[in-house]
Every structure is written in structure tokens, then in C-alpha cells.
Amino acid sequence: MANTDFAELREISNLLLTSDDEQHARDRFIRFLDRYSGTGPLTPVVDSLAVRLGLFPYASPNVSAIGEAEALSFAYHSPQVLRERDFTFHAEQQRIYERLMDGESIVLSAPTSFGKSAIVDALILSGKWLNIVIIVPTIALIDETRRRLVALDTGYTVVSHPGQVPAERNIYVLTQERFLEVDPVPPVDFFVIDEFYKLGDGETDEKRRSTLNIAWRLLRNTGAQYYLLGPNVDALGVDNGSDLAKSFIATDFNPVVIDVEDRSHFDADDRLADMQQFLEQDAAGPSLIFVSAPGRASEIAFEISTDAADPFVLELADWISLNYDPEWFVSKALAGGVGTHTGPMPRSLQRAMIRLFAMGKIDRLVCTTTLIEGVNTVAKNVIIYDKKIDRKPIDFFTFSNIRGRAGRMLKHFVGRVISYADHPEPTLSTVDMPIESQSPAASLATLIQLDRDEWSAESKARLQDILDQDELSIETIRKNRGLDPGLQVGAARRMRDASAGDFRSLTWSGVPTRDQFAATITLGYDELLRGRDRSGDNPQSILAKLNAARRAQGSVPSLVEAALPHKRANQTRSEVVDDVLSFQRNWMGFKIPSMLRASSSIQTEVAQDRGMPASNYEFIIREIESLYLPPFIAELEDYGLPIPVGVRLANLGLRGESIEDAAANLVAMAKRQDVLARLTKVERWFLSDVASGLTREIPTVKVQGTSRDQ
């Protein structure tokens, strides 16, 4: 074996001497590392090649013994702030880090396993900037980033809610929507936008794309240095001579190798059996299975479940059955050792699934493309099971993003992709920043945020109808960021045309009457929502579901029982659970509050012209966002605490006027033996996880069994 290994290393070395294709040599070396024991007489040779190929993290601790040049090179790629944490950059990471530390702004496109976030950590640990803003696409990524920063002990205050009080040195970790709620824009010295491709058509939700462009514009106007990061982008849709174009760097340096196996020839009847055979016989590591939709995820997870679940996983599955529903495919699949991760799932359960996957408690995780958006996993294998997403063939950009989830630096040298989808033809990916280019892709909601003297002739022509109308001021339209100006004008026109009695139905503050609330929901639904935003609901069903939520007080089983008599033909009980959770997540968490806030601001302007009182819907919005529970319970769900555990802790004394108060009180309760004694093992597991993500004082509770990374 040693002779074979030496021969392979010699061939790799010869490649470096005789070929300009360093990437080929690097790939062969990474494949060698995948089977190499890591010890033995060849270690100096392996270390020397790791240094030569820029793969410094893969060198052994004794790399300095090779020679002075290697020792100096290794030290150069271990900045002091990282050396103390036993972390070393690879060559391309070091290059990017240096340029950022020298004050350059950079837009970086690099493979998923490149280690882009590690550069962010090193920049923060340098202490160079006073106030840093990090924009991430999801609340799950807020939580993951905050936890990482707490573990790093950066010395900064991490602000992850718009209402938090900042300190002298701050890191704002927010989605674009939460950032736009921070008023005024805080002082910014450096900012990061993760998954920057969502500035363009990589984000299919037009409102989210618009709000991200607005956030980018506000941040750029501060003059702060920036670092935009994302995968698989070939170019920016901006003028070649612009500062943005000059800041763009695309690299294919990848510290892992990915093998793709095309199994698209399997038809629908044979796919499942073939995948099961792969998982049982060939996987040799944790596997992510990507499917097209949430319903498909729970269905496929249930189909591939077994009877070999870890004891703690069984306890967690029982807990989910009790607190959500025993017929929910998510709990039934988990009882069979298979996890599920979809958009409608509560964020706390999404995190629980990723934790189990990282710990080695489950080695199969079925998910939708929501897991593409930056959340790190330890998957060696990725299976692309469905041929379409949103009824469209998977495009090359999405395929590349999913493929990039296989393998992980310092975890799995070689990732494996099994694709039952047709391989899309490679295409160049260009990110158009609509607020910069003012291209036809720029929505009116994006363009209206620019100053009048910034509009191109084409943009002004597109906006002319909005500029010419006198139903609603441009100031109010701009206040409702991301919302289509035409829809806002339509809502204002309906309010102006309303009879005095009908308008009074929209004129309320605090707690509305039933008729007032119904009138307000109906107007918002009719005028401010279009197409897919309506998701098959109507004002009557929305009102009925809100009434059920008020009565349920956070109890999902109660909501499921209330929904069952109204289920669709052929709809399963598990699908009813999905619908209940989706309504909480999408309607109560976002659509209804957004709709009501816009309606209130429009009503306020119209009311002034009509000589009537202004409305204020904030109390009822807050109730809806909080699922009719004390606000801190819903807020802590974003930190990974399930609503049932939050209710349990509230009954044991947890309180909080603000999220800071609630978080501090939760940490205190996590230290109290009298509280812990009254919780189940699963509830303690959730509590310790949330508390350990808020402070380094509390370690995460470990459970017995196999562990990759507890």
C-alpha cells in the first residue's frame, strides 16, 4: 500500500512539473487524501504537496518540520487571529482575506465548500471595524451566524432583531427585511451580503429581490467597505469599468472534489428502489436528498425510513408526535431514522434536523431547495431525486448549487452526487443588480426607491403613471418598501372611493371589532396581494384560521383538529399539518403583517385628506406575528426553541419585555436544576442548545450514541 501511495504522490508531483493544470493535480491529491490514513512515513511528502497546492488546512501539525520555506508559508496562511483557534486558510482564502484587510471591496463567487464564511470570521476577529452589517437570506442563517459569532467570542454585540439596543461595537446579523426595519440606518464601517446572487433573478420572490436591492443601495450609500459572497456566478451585469465590476472575483478553487453520477435514465417507478439500494449499500456517509416540494419531502422521507433509529431520535420523534401530530410524516419518518427539512417546518425543528444530521444520529436528510441557502451540513452524498422544481426543469445554476452541497472541507474530501434529474446544459450565470443597472428586470418597487435625478429615461417612462397619479404620495409608496407601487395606488383609490361608513371600518387602532378586522383583511387581500401570494386562501379562510389560532394559543394539535373538517378531497392528515404550519410561517409570520402595515400607512394618508383619524394596526399585527402568544415565545422560536417548549418555560416563569430580557432569562433558567428537573430529556436538549447559542457559559447537552459533531 505504501508503494502504491508513493507512486500516486510522485505522479501528482510530476503533474505539477510538467503541466499547467494545477487544478487537475489538486483534484488528484484530494482524492488521495480521501483514502490516506494521515500517518506514516509519507507524511512529509503529503505535507509538502499540500503546501505546494495551496491546501494548507490539509497539512499535518508537523508541517513546519519539512523545511523553513514550508514553515514560513504555513505561518503566512495562519493569521494570528486564526492561529489561536487552530485554523489555517487555503491559498485562495488568504488572497481574498489580504485584499479585504487592505481596504478593498470584493464581490466573490466561489464554490460552496470554499470557506467564504471563514474569511468573514477572520475579518471580524481582526477588530478592524467598529460596526459591521451582515445580510443573510433567511432567519435560519441569522441563527447559525449568531451562534458562530458567540462561539468565536468576538467582543462585539450581536444584533439580530431590529428592536435590539446596539452597543459601541456591533455586528448586525439581519435579513434584508429586518435591516430595513432599523431606522435610521446605523453607522456602518463594513458590510457583508451572503448569497448575493439573490440581488438578481437567483431570487424568485420579486418582493424579496426588491428589498435586498434596496438594502444593498442603503448600505452602499454609507460608503462602507463591502464583501459580497456567493457561488457559481460568472459575471456581474454592470458596466465593465465600474467599481463593482473591478471588485468582482470568480474562482473555481475547491478544497473538495465532487463526482456526479447521472441516473436520469431511471423512470419514476424505479427511482425509489434504486435510491434505497444506494443508501443501504453504497452511500458510505451522510446523504442529503433534494426533492421538489415540502409534501414530496415528507412523503419520500417516510418511504425510505427504516426501523433502525437511534434511541434519542426515537424520543424526539415521540415528542414531535405528541406536540404536533402522530400522523405527521415528519415524525413518522424520524422514528425510522430519516430527517426532513422544508420551508414550512418550524425553524426550531429545521435546526433540530440539521443538528441530528451533524451529530450522526441520522444519516439521511430529505430536503427542499431551502437548504441551498447557505446553511452548512456535513453531507458526503447529495441525491437530486426529482427532475423539476416549481414544475420547471432544474436549471444549471440551481443544479450547481445543489451539487456543491456534497463534500465539506475538513469533513469529506470527496463528495458524491447521484442525479435522477437530467443534467442541464452549462450556461454562464450573470447577476444583474436591478437597482444599479435599472434594467427591465428592475421592478417598479425597486426603481421608486431611487432619487429622481438617478432615474434613467427608460425608468422614468416606466414610472410615469405612478408619478402622474395623485391618489398616494411617493413618500408613502417608498415607505412600503418592496411593495408594488401600482398595488398601493389601487388600495389608496379604493379607500378614497369608499363611503364614509366603509372607510370608518378601516379607521381603528388597538383591538378592532370583528367587522373592522374583516374589512381591513379583505381590502388588503383584494388590493395588495396578487397571484401566488394568495396561495389558494381568501379573506374568509384567513379570518377563520386566525380565529382558530387565537383559540389554540400555540397548540398545533388543536389547529389540526380545527382544520380537518375543511380539508381538501384526498388530502391526508399529514398534509393538513403541513398546511397549518405553513399558514403560521408564511401568513401569520409575514404576509398578513406586511399587508396590514402597508394598509395602515396608506389609510393614514387618505384619512388626513378625508378629515378622519389615522389608523394604527400595530397591536393586532404584533399579536398575529406572535401567534397570539407572549411575543418572546415566537421570537425565541427563531433561536431554535420550539413553541411548545417556549410555552412550557413560560408556565415555569420565563418572561421578557424585550428579546434581550427573554434571552437573558432563558440562559438563567437553563442553569437552574429545579427548572431542568421539570423538563423532559428532549425539552432539556432544546433548551441547552438555545442557551449555548446565546452564551459560552452553557455547553450543549450531549446525548448518548454515535456522534460526528456534537
XYZ file of C-alpha atoms in Angstrom:
710
model
C 0.000 0.000 0.000
C 2.846 2.372 0.881
C 4.431 1.778 -2.543
C 1.123 2.488 -4.261
C 0.663 5.682 -2.235
C 4.194 6.845 -3.018
C 3.675 6.163 -6.714
C 0.470 8.246 -6.679
C 2.199 11.123 -4.880
C 5.056 11.001 -7.379
C 2.609 11.212 -10.290
C 0.900 14.220 -8.700
C 4.273 15.882 -8.214
C 5.209 15.205 -11.827
C 1.918 16.752 -12.939
C 2.936 19.969 -11.214
C 6.287 19.903 -13.008
C 5.028 19.052 -16.491
C 1.539 20.543 -16.692
C -0.093 23.932 -16.275
C -3.245 22.235 -14.977
C -2.759 22.722 -11.253
C -6.466 22.075 -10.624
C -6.106 18.545 -12.012
C -3.162 17.900 -9.697
C -5.116 19.336 -6.779
C -8.106 17.107 -7.512
C -5.914 14.008 -7.649
C -4.255 14.979 -4.396
C -7.629 15.482 -2.666
C -8.731 12.049 -3.892
C -5.525 10.627 -2.460
C -6.278 12.258 0.909
C -9.735 10.674 0.888
C -8.166 7.223 1.298
C -4.928 8.185 3.078
C -4.602 7.219 6.751
C -3.000 10.544 7.716
C 0.055 8.970 9.351
C 3.179 7.114 8.328
C 6.483 7.740 6.585
C 4.860 9.548 3.667
C 3.537 12.383 5.850
C 6.381 14.822 4.930
C 5.686 14.216 1.227
C 1.945 14.713 1.732
C 2.558 17.912 3.700
C 4.920 19.248 1.056
C 2.321 18.685 -1.688
C -0.452 20.216 0.461
C 1.657 23.374 0.779
C 2.579 23.392 -2.905
C -1.091 23.042 -3.944
C -2.310 25.734 -1.554
C -4.242 23.238 0.601
C -2.702 24.362 3.886
C -5.628 23.173 6.066
C -4.847 19.612 4.937
C -1.227 19.651 6.139
C -0.337 17.804 9.342
C 0.541 19.616 12.608
C 4.205 18.771 11.893
C 4.324 20.594 8.560
C 6.920 23.020 9.925
C 9.400 20.149 10.208
C 9.623 19.799 6.410
C 11.690 22.908 5.891
C 11.947 26.611 6.536
C 10.130 27.629 3.361
C 7.128 25.400 4.141
C 7.068 26.585 7.749
C 7.022 30.233 6.671
C 4.345 29.591 4.062
C 2.177 27.738 6.557
C 2.539 30.532 9.132
C 1.665 33.120 6.471
C -1.654 31.338 5.859
C -2.466 31.280 9.586
C -3.232 34.884 10.612
C -2.749 35.419 14.332
C -6.492 35.673 14.981
C -6.951 32.223 13.417
C -3.753 30.597 14.686
C -5.052 30.816 18.239
C -8.070 28.778 17.070
C -6.045 26.170 15.116
C -7.452 27.312 11.777
C -5.451 27.835 8.598
C -6.518 29.403 5.292
C -6.028 27.733 1.960
C -4.203 29.843 -0.633
C -7.262 31.471 -2.215
C -8.844 32.293 1.144
C -5.625 34.036 2.171
C -5.580 36.061 -1.048
C -9.147 37.292 -0.508
C -8.539 37.972 3.192
C -5.460 40.103 2.447
C -7.259 42.230 -0.116
C -10.170 42.846 2.261
C -7.806 43.710 5.106
C -6.086 46.161 2.747
C -9.406 48.006 2.391
C -10.659 46.661 -0.941
C -14.307 45.854 -1.502
C -14.825 42.421 -3.035
C -17.663 40.549 -4.727
C -16.619 36.908 -4.512
C -18.015 33.951 -6.425
C -16.510 30.704 -5.171
C -17.564 27.057 -4.769
C -19.829 26.153 -1.867
C -17.032 24.385 0.053
C -14.541 27.231 -0.478
C -14.826 28.542 3.086
C -16.176 32.020 2.338
C -17.651 32.435 5.829
C -14.315 31.633 7.474
C -12.972 34.796 5.868
C -15.819 36.748 7.495
C -14.884 35.285 10.881
C -11.236 36.269 10.477
C -12.166 39.799 9.423
C -14.382 40.186 12.483
C -11.704 38.811 14.811
C -9.241 41.386 13.468
C -11.283 44.053 15.268
C -10.599 46.488 12.424
C -14.162 47.801 12.096
C -16.468 49.328 14.715
C -19.854 48.452 13.188
C -20.409 45.552 10.806
C -23.617 44.570 8.999
C -24.130 41.018 7.694
C -27.191 40.493 5.472
C -28.273 36.840 5.167
C -31.219 35.435 3.172
C -33.017 33.534 5.945
C -33.749 33.679 9.658
C -32.163 30.226 9.964
C -28.917 31.777 8.730
C -29.265 34.602 11.256
C -29.338 31.941 13.948
C -26.422 29.955 12.510
C -24.285 33.096 12.096
C -25.104 34.403 15.575
C -24.172 31.061 17.126
C -20.887 31.035 15.245
C -20.059 34.536 16.428
C -20.953 33.755 20.045
C -18.632 30.732 19.921
C -15.834 32.933 18.494
C -16.151 35.373 21.417
C -15.602 38.364 19.138
C -16.070 41.153 21.676
C -18.895 42.627 19.571
C -22.575 42.862 20.455
C -24.557 40.734 18.004
C -27.781 42.491 16.950
C -30.196 40.080 15.269
C -33.529 41.869 15.886
C -34.398 45.405 14.694
C -35.522 46.378 18.199
C -32.294 45.403 19.947
C -30.268 48.173 21.561
C -26.803 48.393 19.994
C -23.595 48.930 21.958
C -20.347 50.661 20.973
C -19.095 47.784 18.785
C -21.797 45.863 16.919
C -22.353 43.150 14.362
C -25.834 43.427 12.849
C -26.853 39.994 11.546
C -30.183 40.504 9.754
C -32.258 39.534 6.750
C -32.853 42.385 4.321
C -36.381 42.826 5.697
C -35.147 43.156 9.267
C -32.380 45.533 8.196
C -34.923 47.807 6.521
C -36.804 47.986 9.838
C -33.730 49.531 11.522
C -34.444 53.267 11.399
C -32.299 55.249 10.947
C -29.651 53.227 9.126
C -26.970 52.545 11.757
C -23.365 53.666 11.340
C -21.683 51.096 9.065
C -17.946 50.575 8.561
C -18.073 47.228 6.765
C -20.898 45.113 5.393
C -21.408 41.618 4.025
C -24.187 40.276 1.798
C -24.363 36.493 1.769
C -25.775 34.727 -1.315
C -25.503 37.973 -3.295
C -26.874 36.294 -6.433
C -30.301 36.913 -4.889
C -29.911 40.545 -5.925
C -30.747 39.241 -9.402
C -33.010 36.546 -10.745
C -31.480 33.974 -8.391
C -34.264 35.183 -6.080
C -37.629 34.155 -7.496
C -39.666 36.162 -4.966
C -39.913 39.610 -6.541
C -40.592 41.398 -3.249
C -37.580 39.790 -1.542
C -35.391 40.654 -4.549
C -36.593 44.245 -4.365
C -35.967 44.586 -0.619
C -32.474 43.105 -0.997
C -31.677 45.635 -3.722
C -32.964 48.438 -1.500
C -30.853 47.191 1.420
C -27.789 46.995 -0.860
C -28.389 50.556 -2.023
C -28.757 51.932 1.509
C -25.625 50.133 2.658
C -23.586 51.153 -0.370
C -24.612 54.772 0.089
C -22.934 54.738 3.519
C -19.586 54.495 1.730
C -18.621 51.440 3.797
C -16.307 48.711 2.536
C -18.154 45.562 1.473
C -17.752 41.834 0.889
C -20.434 40.120 -1.194
C -20.221 36.336 -1.380
C -21.991 33.555 -3.232
C -21.442 30.546 -5.511
C -21.420 29.836 -9.258
C -21.579 33.380 -10.653
C -19.595 34.138 -13.801
C -20.132 37.891 -14.115
C -21.995 40.950 -12.833
C -24.468 42.734 -15.091
C -22.782 46.123 -14.633
C -20.516 48.332 -16.761
C -17.078 46.756 -17.123
C -15.343 49.919 -15.994
C -17.406 50.376 -12.831
C -16.078 49.904 -9.310
C -18.439 46.954 -8.923
C -17.026 45.184 -11.970
C -13.477 45.778 -10.755
C -14.334 44.292 -7.358
C -15.669 41.025 -8.812
C -13.581 37.873 -8.340
C -14.621 34.445 -9.609
C -12.567 31.440 -8.558
C -13.023 27.705 -9.065
C -10.543 26.797 -6.294
C -12.261 23.976 -4.440
C -10.840 22.120 -1.426
C -13.141 19.168 -2.141
C -13.758 17.059 -5.248
C -17.276 16.255 -6.391
C -18.205 13.230 -8.504
C -21.532 13.383 -10.352
C -23.302 10.192 -11.429
C -26.094 10.546 -13.972
C -29.052 8.285 -13.209
C -31.627 10.315 -15.113
C -32.481 7.238 -17.192
C -34.379 5.719 -14.254
C -38.107 6.248 -14.649
C -40.405 7.273 -11.812
C -41.320 3.684 -10.945
C -37.692 2.572 -10.475
C -36.121 5.672 -8.910
C -37.153 4.980 -5.328
C -35.882 1.390 -5.325
C -32.588 2.459 -6.895
C -32.095 5.237 -4.336
C -32.873 2.893 -1.459
C -30.293 0.451 -2.768
C -27.693 3.230 -2.979
C -28.436 4.426 0.575
C -28.263 0.926 2.019
C -25.245 -0.381 0.112
C -23.117 2.381 -1.416
C -23.633 5.687 0.433
C -20.713 5.322 2.913
C -21.574 8.603 4.601
C -24.381 11.065 5.374
C -26.724 11.830 2.474
C -28.880 14.831 1.536
C -31.852 14.038 -0.698
C -33.243 17.029 -2.615
C -36.879 16.906 -3.724
C -39.178 19.388 -5.431
C -41.671 20.382 -2.718
C -42.400 20.101 1.026
C -45.106 17.467 0.529
C -42.711 15.375 -1.514
C -40.031 15.669 1.167
C -42.131 14.186 3.967
C -43.522 11.521 1.614
C -40.073 10.387 0.397
C -38.601 10.566 3.917
C -41.332 8.246 5.143
C -40.771 5.868 2.218
C -37.036 5.450 2.911
C -37.315 5.257 6.694
C -36.222 2.091 8.487
C -36.600 0.590 11.961
C -33.036 1.417 12.978
C -33.432 4.830 14.581
C -31.126 5.950 17.384
C -32.799 5.830 20.864
C -32.667 9.609 21.283
C -34.061 10.106 17.785
C -36.990 7.891 18.782
C -37.577 10.061 21.862
C -37.533 13.187 19.721
C -39.902 11.604 17.193
C -42.315 10.740 20.018
C -42.087 14.310 21.312
C -42.882 15.715 17.839
C -45.822 13.293 17.515
C -47.202 14.469 20.846
C -46.711 18.198 20.263
C -47.546 18.366 16.553
C -49.365 15.276 15.290
C -48.806 11.497 15.421
C -49.737 11.111 11.723
C -47.343 13.803 10.520
C -44.914 12.181 8.092
C -42.060 14.234 9.591
C -42.362 12.495 12.962
C -43.074 9.090 11.414
C -40.026 9.340 9.119
C -37.832 10.485 12.006
C -38.925 7.448 14.006
C -37.437 5.480 11.118
C -34.145 7.360 11.239
C -34.766 9.854 8.400
C -34.866 13.623 8.854
C -36.855 16.205 6.906
C -36.064 19.873 6.214
C -38.607 22.050 4.358
C -39.653 25.683 4.261
C -42.989 25.405 6.118
C -41.470 23.493 9.058
C -40.940 25.456 12.284
C -37.393 26.819 12.326
C -36.695 25.047 15.601
C -37.451 21.679 14.007
C -35.377 22.571 10.945
C -32.434 23.219 13.249
C -33.111 20.012 15.186
C -32.888 18.008 11.952
C -29.584 19.626 10.972
C -28.214 19.004 14.481
C -29.162 15.331 14.355
C -27.526 15.086 10.927
C -24.313 16.715 12.183
C -24.251 14.537 15.311
C -24.533 11.325 13.329
C -27.887 10.461 14.881
C -29.415 10.355 11.395
C -27.557 9.891 8.119
C -30.390 10.704 5.704
C -31.953 14.149 5.417
C -34.666 14.792 2.821
C -34.987 18.459 1.962
C -36.177 21.077 -0.491
C -34.009 23.797 -2.011
C -34.440 25.916 1.137
C -31.317 24.114 2.353
C -29.300 25.553 -0.545
C -29.339 28.997 1.041
C -26.116 28.893 2.999
C -26.924 26.526 5.880
C -23.900 24.255 6.299
C -24.227 20.492 6.603
C -21.854 17.531 6.789
C -23.202 15.679 3.749
C -20.849 13.433 1.807
C -23.562 12.482 -0.683
C -26.217 14.552 -2.416
C -29.098 12.900 -4.234
C -31.118 15.012 -6.683
C -34.290 12.938 -6.684
C -36.863 14.991 -8.589
C -36.462 16.193 -12.151
C -38.257 19.523 -11.663
C -38.639 22.349 -9.157
C -41.775 24.507 -9.354
C -42.804 22.369 -12.368
C -39.741 23.546 -14.318
C -36.632 21.533 -15.189
C -33.757 22.255 -12.822
C -31.563 24.954 -14.389
C -27.771 24.852 -14.417
C -27.323 27.449 -11.654
C -29.636 25.598 -9.249
C -28.093 22.249 -10.220
C -24.633 23.645 -9.461
C -25.758 24.999 -6.093
C -27.270 21.659 -5.079
C -24.216 19.773 -6.358
C -21.978 21.996 -4.244
C -23.574 20.644 -1.053
C -21.695 17.337 -1.479
C -18.445 17.133 0.468
C -17.093 19.596 3.006
C -13.619 20.950 3.694
C -12.007 19.060 6.608
C -15.054 16.722 6.719
C -15.357 14.831 3.417
C -12.599 15.180 0.807
C -14.724 13.707 -1.994
C -18.426 14.409 -2.369
C -20.725 12.237 -4.433
C -23.792 13.408 -6.350
C -26.440 10.985 -7.605
C -28.702 12.823 -10.052
C -32.034 11.451 -11.237
C -32.623 14.819 -12.925
C -31.478 15.500 -16.458
C -28.169 17.321 -16.454
C -28.813 20.886 -17.618
C -26.573 22.376 -20.277
C -23.877 24.614 -18.727
C -24.708 28.288 -19.035
C -22.956 31.447 -17.945
C -24.534 32.985 -14.868
C -24.656 36.776 -14.754
C -26.086 38.588 -11.744
C -27.948 41.724 -12.707
C -28.294 44.202 -9.844
C -31.512 45.903 -10.950
C -31.156 48.906 -8.671
C -27.751 49.593 -10.258
C -28.493 48.692 -13.872
C -32.135 49.908 -13.993
C -32.644 47.069 -16.471
C -36.079 45.777 -17.484
C -35.675 43.255 -14.640
C -35.871 46.085 -12.103
C -39.325 46.156 -10.510
C -41.180 49.418 -10.025
C -40.882 48.804 -6.276
C -37.107 48.874 -6.721
C -36.917 51.858 -9.055
C -39.191 54.055 -6.932
C -36.576 53.989 -4.159
C -34.048 55.875 -6.307
C -33.834 59.654 -6.239
C -35.482 61.383 -9.176
C -32.175 62.552 -10.636
C -30.914 58.940 -10.673
C -33.655 57.588 -12.956
C -32.715 56.730 -16.492
C -35.085 57.873 -19.245
C -36.413 54.316 -19.519
C -37.018 54.051 -15.768
C -38.795 57.378 -15.640
C -41.049 56.291 -18.503
C -41.910 53.061 -16.663
C -42.725 55.032 -13.511
C -44.667 57.799 -15.255
C -48.139 56.510 -14.343
C -47.115 56.384 -10.670
C -45.595 59.868 -10.842
C -48.638 61.348 -12.552
C -51.294 59.980 -10.173
C -52.493 61.901 -7.113
C -54.072 59.070 -5.117
C -50.983 58.354 -2.969
C -47.789 60.282 -2.324
C -44.405 58.981 -3.435
C -43.271 59.269 0.218
C -45.881 56.742 1.375
C -45.152 54.447 -1.579
C -41.452 54.485 -0.668
C -42.258 53.790 2.963
C -43.841 50.468 1.959
C -40.547 49.113 0.657
C -40.693 46.236 -1.767
C -44.453 46.514 -2.358
C -45.575 47.160 -5.915
C -46.459 50.895 -6.311
C -49.384 50.097 -8.600
C -50.996 47.890 -5.966
C -50.535 50.613 -3.355
C -52.154 53.197 -5.601
C -55.054 50.805 -6.181
C -55.554 50.412 -2.423
C -55.488 54.203 -1.944
C -58.004 54.692 -4.751
C -60.366 52.164 -3.170
C -60.082 53.954 0.168
C -60.771 57.336 -1.409
C -63.806 55.977 -3.279
C -65.196 54.233 -0.173
C -68.317 55.575 1.528
C -67.869 57.232 4.907
C -69.178 54.105 6.625
C -66.887 51.765 4.717
C -63.868 53.982 5.372
C -64.663 54.064 9.088
C -64.332 50.274 9.047
C -60.649 50.805 8.198
C -60.182 53.515 10.802
C -59.213 51.789 14.019
C -56.367 51.387 16.480
C -55.665 48.748 19.090
C -58.221 45.931 19.017
C -60.685 46.116 16.091
C -64.243 44.896 16.025
C -64.912 41.753 14.005
C -66.357 43.802 11.137
C -63.448 46.252 11.142
C -60.875 43.478 11.031
C -62.755 41.639 8.271
C -62.981 44.812 6.187
C -59.270 45.516 6.610
C -58.179 41.975 5.753
C -60.486 41.968 2.716
C -59.135 45.257 1.376
C -55.522 44.186 1.894
C -56.124 40.826 0.226
C -58.022 42.316 -2.734
C -55.646 45.209 -3.415
C -52.162 44.298 -2.125
C -51.813 40.589 -2.943
C -51.614 39.028 -6.370
C -51.080 35.589 -7.896
C -49.008 33.158 -5.857
C -49.051 35.482 -2.838
C -52.660 34.449 -2.293
C -51.671 30.752 -2.047
C -55.190 29.455 -2.532
C -56.581 31.299 0.511
C -59.256 34.014 0.611
C -60.289 36.614 3.203
C -62.876 34.300 4.788
C -60.445 31.405 5.209
C -57.744 33.737 6.522
C -60.100 35.137 9.158
C -61.250 31.646 10.152
C -57.666 30.432 10.532
C -56.725 33.481 12.590
C -59.668 32.867 14.912
C -58.584 29.243 15.272
C -55.032 30.370 16.060
C -56.294 32.764 18.747
C -58.224 29.933 20.394
C -55.396 27.401 20.058
C -52.811 29.512 21.911
C -49.924 27.896 20.064
C -51.246 24.307 20.157
C -50.678 22.682 16.766
C -52.807 19.615 17.635
C -55.757 21.966 18.311
C -55.213 23.722 14.991
C -55.043 20.424 13.136
C -58.332 19.284 14.674
C -59.920 22.596 13.698
C -58.650 22.280 10.122
C -59.561 18.637 9.486
C -63.284 19.237 8.773
C -62.271 21.658 5.999
C -59.532 19.588 4.357
C -59.460 19.119 0.609
C -60.598 15.931 -1.036
C -57.872 13.270 -0.874
C -55.769 15.460 1.446
C -54.000 13.418 4.122
C -53.853 14.327 7.786
C -50.098 14.859 7.402
C -50.745 17.378 4.623
C -53.195 19.193 6.889
C -50.400 19.531 9.462
C -48.157 20.972 6.725
C -50.878 23.494 5.806
C -51.353 24.558 9.436
C -47.613 25.143 9.882
C -47.331 26.871 6.508
C -50.099 29.310 7.479
C -48.296 30.115 10.734
C -44.972 30.565 8.977
C -45.989 32.397 5.807
C -49.295 34.149 6.541
C -49.001 34.961 10.244
C -45.259 35.466 10.160
C -45.031 37.594 7.050
C -47.915 38.141 4.610
C -50.609 39.407 6.989
C -48.289 41.725 8.979
C -46.829 43.119 5.747
C -50.289 43.612 4.272
C -51.643 45.322 7.404
C -48.638 47.655 7.801
C -48.972 48.806 4.205
C -52.747 49.247 4.577
C -52.236 51.299 7.751
C -49.721 53.670 6.161
C -51.963 54.176 3.119
C -55.056 54.688 5.321
C -53.155 57.281 7.374
C -52.523 59.461 4.314
C -56.041 59.061 2.907
C -57.609 59.708 6.329
C -55.802 63.036 6.581
C -57.280 64.138 3.252
C -60.739 62.925 4.307
C -60.533 64.669 7.694
C -60.753 61.418 9.634
C -58.495 59.805 12.280
C -55.421 57.837 11.270
C -55.258 54.113 11.946
C -52.672 52.148 13.907
C -52.778 48.397 13.378
C -49.545 47.579 15.253
C -51.168 45.944 18.273
C -53.042 43.370 16.222
C -50.011 42.886 13.925
C -47.895 42.092 16.958
C -50.495 39.609 18.178
C -50.570 37.827 14.822
C -46.773 37.725 14.448
C -46.584 36.238 17.961
C -49.225 33.562 17.157
C -51.407 35.125 19.880
C -48.793 34.173 22.496
C -46.461 36.343 24.578
C -44.142 37.853 21.930
C -40.945 36.390 23.371
C -42.175 32.820 22.767
C -42.412 33.312 19.000
C -39.164 35.314 18.963
C -37.284 32.527 20.732
C -38.542 30.072 18.098
C -36.194 31.885 15.709
C -33.364 30.956 18.094
C -34.277 27.264 17.912
C -36.744 26.948 20.820
C -39.952 25.154 19.718
C -43.211 26.902 20.590
C -44.329 24.017 22.889
C -41.080 24.326 24.880
C -41.463 28.113 24.997
C -44.996 27.733 26.387
C -43.701 25.206 28.929
C -40.948 27.571 30.075
C -43.399 30.479 30.241
C -45.512 28.357 32.613
C -42.354 27.839 34.683
C -41.684 31.573 34.895
C -39.911 32.657 31.701
C -40.655 36.315 30.933
C -39.227 39.094 28.792
C -40.318 42.597 27.829
C -37.713 42.542 25.053
C -35.843 39.800 23.240
C -32.713 40.701 25.235
C -34.608 40.225 28.504
C -36.151 36.946 27.362
C -32.797 35.603 26.158
C -31.059 36.525 29.416
C -33.853 34.961 31.471
C -33.750 31.803 29.341
C -29.996 31.435 29.963
C -30.615 31.851 33.699
C -33.351 29.195 33.637
C -31.050 26.800 31.747
C -28.754 26.847 34.794
C -31.487 26.113 37.342
C -31.764 22.482 38.419
C -35.343 22.970 39.649
C -36.352 24.020 36.101
C -34.381 21.265 34.372
C -35.912 18.644 36.659
C -39.382 19.563 35.389
C -38.465 19.208 31.705
C -38.216 16.087 29.584
C -34.908 14.981 28.089
C -35.950 16.366 24.700
C -37.021 19.706 26.182
C -33.671 19.993 28.000
C -31.910 19.252 24.712
C -33.695 22.133 23.005
C -33.171 24.497 25.963
C -29.440 23.827 26.260
C -28.978 24.290 22.517
C -30.626 27.713 22.543
C -28.812 28.807 25.706
C -25.423 27.655 24.391
C -26.065 29.716 21.253
C -26.531 32.805 23.425
C -23.585 32.404 25.787
C -20.410 30.351 26.019
C -21.184 29.633 29.687
C -23.532 26.744 28.875
C -22.338 23.711 26.914
C -24.716 21.893 24.592
C -26.304 18.816 26.152
C -24.834 15.671 24.627
C -26.880 12.550 24.136
C -25.612 9.024 24.057
C -24.789 7.314 20.789
C -22.785 7.804 17.653
C -21.502 11.325 17.175
C -19.826 13.145 14.314
C -20.001 16.627 15.770
C -21.914 17.203 18.974
